[in-house]
Amino acid sequence: MDYPTMHTCLQTLLSRRTIYQFKSTPVAQTILEQALEAATWAPNHGLTEPWHFYVIGRQTQQQLARLYARLRADKRADPGTEAWQEHFDRARERFEAFPRVVFVGQIKTDSPTQQQEDAAAVACAIHNLQLALWSKGVGCQWSTGPLIRAQETRQLLQVPDTVELVAVLYIGWPACMPKSKRTPWQEKTSFLP
Ligand SMILES: Cc1cc2nc3c(=O)[nH]c(=O)nc-3n(C[C@H](O)[C@H](O)[C@H](O)COP(=O)(O)O)c2cc1C
């Protein structure tokens, strides 16, 4: 692959990796806002625009950090034990350190067909968002962990009953670049006569 001469959009697509560790350097508001705008330009059938983004401020992030830490510690140790407290403290510190946190909601519909198409549109929006960030050098981890299903999260974010939380995005400048792999596209493609 000839990366230096590749169109920058393709370069962004091919080089993007999920980022799990971030520098403490803040992400400028303009970068985040451009990425949110890019998200809203995702394709969506019938222009349902089935997304809502919840950009978390410091105070809410601290409240969420305690919830995130409790959910993680509960999964790994018995409450009241030293091990539980260690998991809790580590997880809380990790969550508080994320430079930016954005939750993504999908607006509910009674139509199963629209629900499926809207889910695809929201995934496109999330990917637009992370690619827009990546084009500026900013990384993202797309997570569907237990935090998005916790009732307390919905209360903290004041998510209405008409919206389902489908992702949380952890955003920041990459501290390291993980490796990933893919099956060669040729093995996933059939050319028909
Ligand atoms: C719908 C969806 C849900 C995901 N949920 C998680 C998650 O809960 N935790 C996580 O670490 N990564 C999650 N990821 C990121 C994938 O693990 C990641 O894309 C995959 O490992 C490939 O790595 P890459 O993005 O660097 O190519 C999710 C990705 C998608 C599309």
Short mmCIF file of C-alpha atoms and ligand atoms in Angstrom, two decimals:
data_model
loop_
_atom_site.label_atom_id
_atom_site.label_comp_id
_atom_site.label_asym_id
_atom_site.label_seq_id
_atom_site.Cartn_x
_atom_site.Cartn_y
_atom_site.Cartn_z
CA MET A 1 0.00 0.00 0.00
CA ASP A 2 1.35 3.41 -0.96
CA TYR A 3 0.27 5.42 2.09
CA PRO A 4 2.08 8.71 1.29
CA THR A 5 0.16 9.22 -1.97
CA MET A 6 -3.13 7.89 -0.68
CA HIS A 7 -6.08 10.24 -0.44
CA THR A 8 -6.20 11.50 3.15
CA CYS A 9 -9.72 10.14 3.77
CA LEU A 10 -8.56 6.64 2.89
CA GLN A 11 -5.45 7.14 5.01
CA THR A 12 -7.65 8.04 7.97
CA LEU A 13 -9.85 4.98 7.39
CA LEU A 14 -6.95 2.57 7.10
CA SER A 15 -4.80 3.92 9.90
CA ARG A 16 -7.50 4.35 12.59
CA ARG A 17 -7.14 2.11 15.62
CA THR A 18 -9.17 1.86 18.80
CA ILE A 19 -7.26 3.77 21.47
CA TYR A 20 -7.29 2.49 25.05
CA GLN A 21 -4.71 4.76 26.67
CA PHE A 22 -4.75 8.50 26.49
CA LYS A 23 -2.40 11.37 27.26
CA SER A 24 -3.71 13.85 29.82
CA THR A 25 -3.53 16.66 27.21
CA PRO A 26 -7.05 18.09 26.77
CA VAL A 27 -8.91 17.75 23.48
CA ALA A 28 -9.91 21.18 22.15
CA GLN A 29 -13.64 21.87 22.11
CA THR A 30 -13.47 22.77 18.39
CA ILE A 31 -12.09 19.31 17.53
CA LEU A 32 -14.90 17.67 19.47
CA GLU A 33 -17.55 19.90 17.92
CA GLN A 34 -16.28 19.21 14.38
CA ALA A 35 -16.46 15.48 15.13
CA LEU A 36 -20.03 15.85 16.41
CA GLU A 37 -20.94 17.70 13.23
CA ALA A 38 -19.36 14.93 11.16
CA ALA A 39 -21.42 12.42 13.14
CA THR A 40 -24.68 14.13 12.23
CA TRP A 41 -23.79 13.87 8.52
CA ALA A 42 -23.93 10.09 8.69
CA PRO A 43 -26.26 8.39 6.22
CA ASN A 44 -29.67 7.63 7.75
CA HIS A 45 -32.68 6.16 5.98
CA GLY A 46 -35.66 8.49 5.79
CA LEU A 47 -33.65 11.24 7.50
CA THR A 48 -34.72 9.90 10.88
CA GLU A 49 -31.49 11.30 12.42
CA PRO A 50 -31.91 8.72 15.19
CA TRP A 51 -29.03 9.84 17.44
CA HIS A 52 -28.42 11.97 20.48
CA PHE A 53 -24.98 12.76 21.91
CA TYR A 54 -24.34 13.39 25.59
CA VAL A 55 -21.05 15.24 26.10
CA ILE A 56 -19.99 14.71 29.69
CA GLY A 57 -18.73 17.60 31.84
CA ARG A 58 -16.29 17.27 34.76
CA GLN A 59 -18.92 17.03 37.50
CA THR A 60 -20.91 14.31 35.71
CA GLN A 61 -17.70 12.48 34.81
CA GLN A 62 -16.80 12.25 38.51
CA GLN A 63 -20.25 10.87 39.33
CA LEU A 64 -20.03 8.39 36.45
CA ALA A 65 -16.53 7.37 37.57
CA ARG A 66 -17.93 6.09 40.87
CA LEU A 67 -20.65 4.14 39.08
CA TYR A 68 -18.19 2.73 36.50
CA ALA A 69 -15.82 1.73 39.31
CA ARG A 70 -18.60 0.03 41.29
CA LEU A 71 -19.80 -1.95 38.26
CA ARG A 72 -16.25 -3.10 37.50
CA ALA A 73 -15.37 -3.93 41.11
CA ASP A 74 -18.65 -5.85 41.63
CA LYS A 75 -17.75 -8.06 38.66
CA ARG A 76 -14.27 -8.84 39.95
CA ALA A 77 -14.50 -9.13 43.75
CA ASP A 78 -16.86 -9.35 46.72
CA PRO A 79 -18.05 -5.98 48.05
CA GLY A 80 -16.44 -5.05 51.36
CA THR A 81 -13.16 -6.83 50.57
CA GLU A 82 -9.77 -5.23 50.04
CA ALA A 83 -9.69 -6.62 46.49
CA TRP A 84 -13.02 -4.90 45.73
CA GLN A 85 -11.67 -1.57 46.99
CA GLU A 86 -8.52 -1.95 44.89
CA HIS A 87 -10.56 -2.62 41.73
CA PHE A 88 -12.85 0.28 42.60
CA ASP A 89 -10.00 2.76 43.15
CA ARG A 90 -8.19 1.73 39.98
CA ALA A 91 -11.31 1.90 37.84
CA ARG A 92 -12.39 5.24 39.28
CA GLU A 93 -8.98 6.75 38.60
CA ARG A 94 -9.05 5.37 35.04
CA PHE A 95 -12.49 6.80 34.31
CA GLU A 96 -11.74 10.20 35.82
CA ALA A 97 -8.64 10.44 33.62
CA PHE A 98 -10.47 10.06 30.29
CA PRO A 99 -9.96 13.44 28.61
CA ARG A 100 -13.48 13.40 27.09
CA VAL A 101 -16.45 11.09 27.45
CA VAL A 102 -19.41 11.10 25.08
CA PHE A 103 -22.46 8.84 25.36
CA VAL A 104 -24.49 8.02 22.27
CA GLY A 105 -28.22 7.43 22.37
CA GLN A 106 -30.49 5.92 19.73
CA ILE A 107 -34.02 7.28 19.52
CA LYS A 108 -36.48 4.42 19.90
CA THR A 109 -39.12 3.49 17.36
CA ASP A 110 -41.98 0.94 17.35
CA SER A 111 -41.03 -0.25 13.86
CA PRO A 112 -38.56 -3.20 13.93
CA THR A 113 -37.38 -2.36 10.40
CA GLN A 114 -36.71 1.27 11.29
CA GLN A 115 -35.04 0.20 14.54
CA GLN A 116 -32.60 -1.93 12.54
CA GLU A 117 -31.92 0.81 10.02
CA ASP A 118 -31.56 3.42 12.75
CA ALA A 119 -29.04 1.21 14.57
CA ALA A 120 -27.01 1.08 11.35
CA ALA A 121 -27.26 4.86 11.01
CA VAL A 122 -26.12 5.42 14.61
CA ALA A 123 -23.15 3.11 14.02
CA CYS A 124 -22.28 5.18 10.94
CA ALA A 125 -22.55 8.34 13.04
CA ILE A 126 -20.23 6.93 15.70
CA HIS A 127 -17.74 5.91 13.07
CA ASN A 128 -17.94 9.34 11.40
CA LEU A 129 -17.24 10.84 14.81
CA GLN A 130 -14.22 8.67 15.51
CA LEU A 131 -12.83 9.13 11.99
CA ALA A 132 -13.20 12.91 12.25
CA LEU A 133 -11.28 12.79 15.53
CA TRP A 134 -8.68 10.49 14.04
CA SER A 135 -8.13 12.84 11.10
CA LYS A 136 -6.88 15.34 13.71
CA GLY A 137 -4.80 12.75 15.54
CA VAL A 138 -7.31 12.23 18.37
CA GLY A 139 -8.17 8.68 19.41
CA CYS A 140 -11.34 7.01 20.58
CA GLN A 141 -12.51 3.83 22.27
CA TRP A 142 -16.04 2.79 21.32
CA SER A 143 -17.47 0.92 24.28
CA THR A 144 -20.70 -0.98 24.82
CA GLY A 145 -19.83 -1.96 28.39
CA PRO A 146 -22.27 -2.24 31.34
CA LEU A 147 -22.25 1.52 32.00
CA ILE A 148 -24.63 2.19 29.09
CA ARG A 149 -27.19 -0.26 30.51
CA ALA A 150 -27.15 0.98 34.11
CA GLN A 151 -30.27 2.81 35.26
CA GLU A 152 -28.09 5.21 37.27
CA THR A 153 -26.34 6.31 34.05
CA ARG A 154 -29.68 7.18 32.49
CA GLN A 155 -30.62 9.19 35.58
CA LEU A 156 -27.31 11.06 35.70
CA LEU A 157 -27.56 11.93 32.00
CA GLN A 158 -31.31 12.59 32.19
CA VAL A 159 -31.93 10.27 29.25
CA PRO A 160 -35.63 10.21 28.35
CA ASP A 161 -37.52 6.90 27.96
CA THR A 162 -37.60 7.50 24.21
CA VAL A 163 -33.82 7.04 23.96
CA GLU A 164 -31.66 3.93 24.38
CA LEU A 165 -27.99 4.41 25.24
CA VAL A 166 -26.00 2.38 22.73
CA ALA A 167 -22.38 3.44 23.22
CA VAL A 168 -19.95 5.40 25.30
CA LEU A 169 -16.92 6.91 23.60
CA TYR A 170 -13.69 7.56 25.48
CA ILE A 171 -11.74 10.24 23.65
CA GLY A 172 -8.24 11.68 23.90
CA TRP A 173 -4.80 12.02 22.39
CA PRO A 174 -3.31 8.51 21.99
CA ALA A 175 -0.67 7.52 24.54
CA CYS A 176 0.17 4.43 22.51
CA MET A 177 -0.89 2.83 19.27
CA PRO A 178 -2.31 -0.68 19.63
CA LYS A 179 -1.96 -3.22 16.87
CA SER A 180 -5.00 -4.76 15.24
CA LYS A 181 -5.46 -7.23 12.44
CA ARG A 182 -7.90 -8.07 9.70
CA THR A 183 -8.50 -10.99 7.38
CA PRO A 184 -7.39 -9.87 3.90
CA TRP A 185 -10.37 -8.34 2.10
CA GLN A 186 -9.98 -10.86 -0.74
CA GLU A 187 -11.02 -13.65 1.66
CA LYS A 188 -14.18 -11.73 2.54
CA THR A 189 -15.18 -10.85 -1.00
CA SER A 190 -16.75 -12.76 -3.88
CA PHE A 191 -16.69 -11.33 -7.37
CA LEU A 192 -19.61 -12.72 -9.34
CA PRO A 193 -19.83 -12.96 -13.11
C1 LIG B 1 -20.50 -2.03 18.12
C2 LIG B 1 -19.12 -2.00 18.72
C3 LIG B 1 -18.96 -2.20 20.08
C4 LIG B 1 -17.69 -2.16 20.67
N1 LIG B 1 -17.59 -2.32 22.02
C5 LIG B 1 -16.37 -2.32 22.58
C6 LIG B 1 -16.25 -2.45 23.99
O1 LIG B 1 -17.25 -2.58 24.72
N2 LIG B 1 -15.03 -2.43 24.53
C7 LIG B 1 -13.90 -2.27 23.74
O2 LIG B 1 -12.80 -2.26 24.28
N3 LIG B 1 -13.99 -2.10 22.40
C8 LIG B 1 -15.19 -2.12 21.80
N4 LIG B 1 -15.30 -1.94 20.45
C9 LIG B 1 -14.07 -1.70 19.64
C10 LIG B 1 -13.57 -3.01 19.05
O3 LIG B 1 -13.12 -3.86 20.07
C11 LIG B 1 -12.44 -2.70 18.05
O4 LIG B 1 -12.97 -1.95 16.97
C12 LIG B 1 -11.79 -3.99 17.52
O5 LIG B 1 -11.03 -4.59 18.52
C13 LIG B 1 -10.87 -3.73 16.33
O6 LIG B 1 -9.83 -2.84 16.68
P1 LIG B 1 -9.59 -1.50 15.84
O7 LIG B 1 -10.79 -0.61 16.03
O8 LIG B 1 -8.33 -0.89 16.43
O9 LIG B 1 -9.39 -1.88 14.41
C14 LIG B 1 -16.54 -1.95 19.84
C15 LIG B 1 -16.71 -1.75 18.46
C16 LIG B 1 -17.97 -1.77 17.91
C17 LIG B 1 -18.13 -1.54 16.42
#
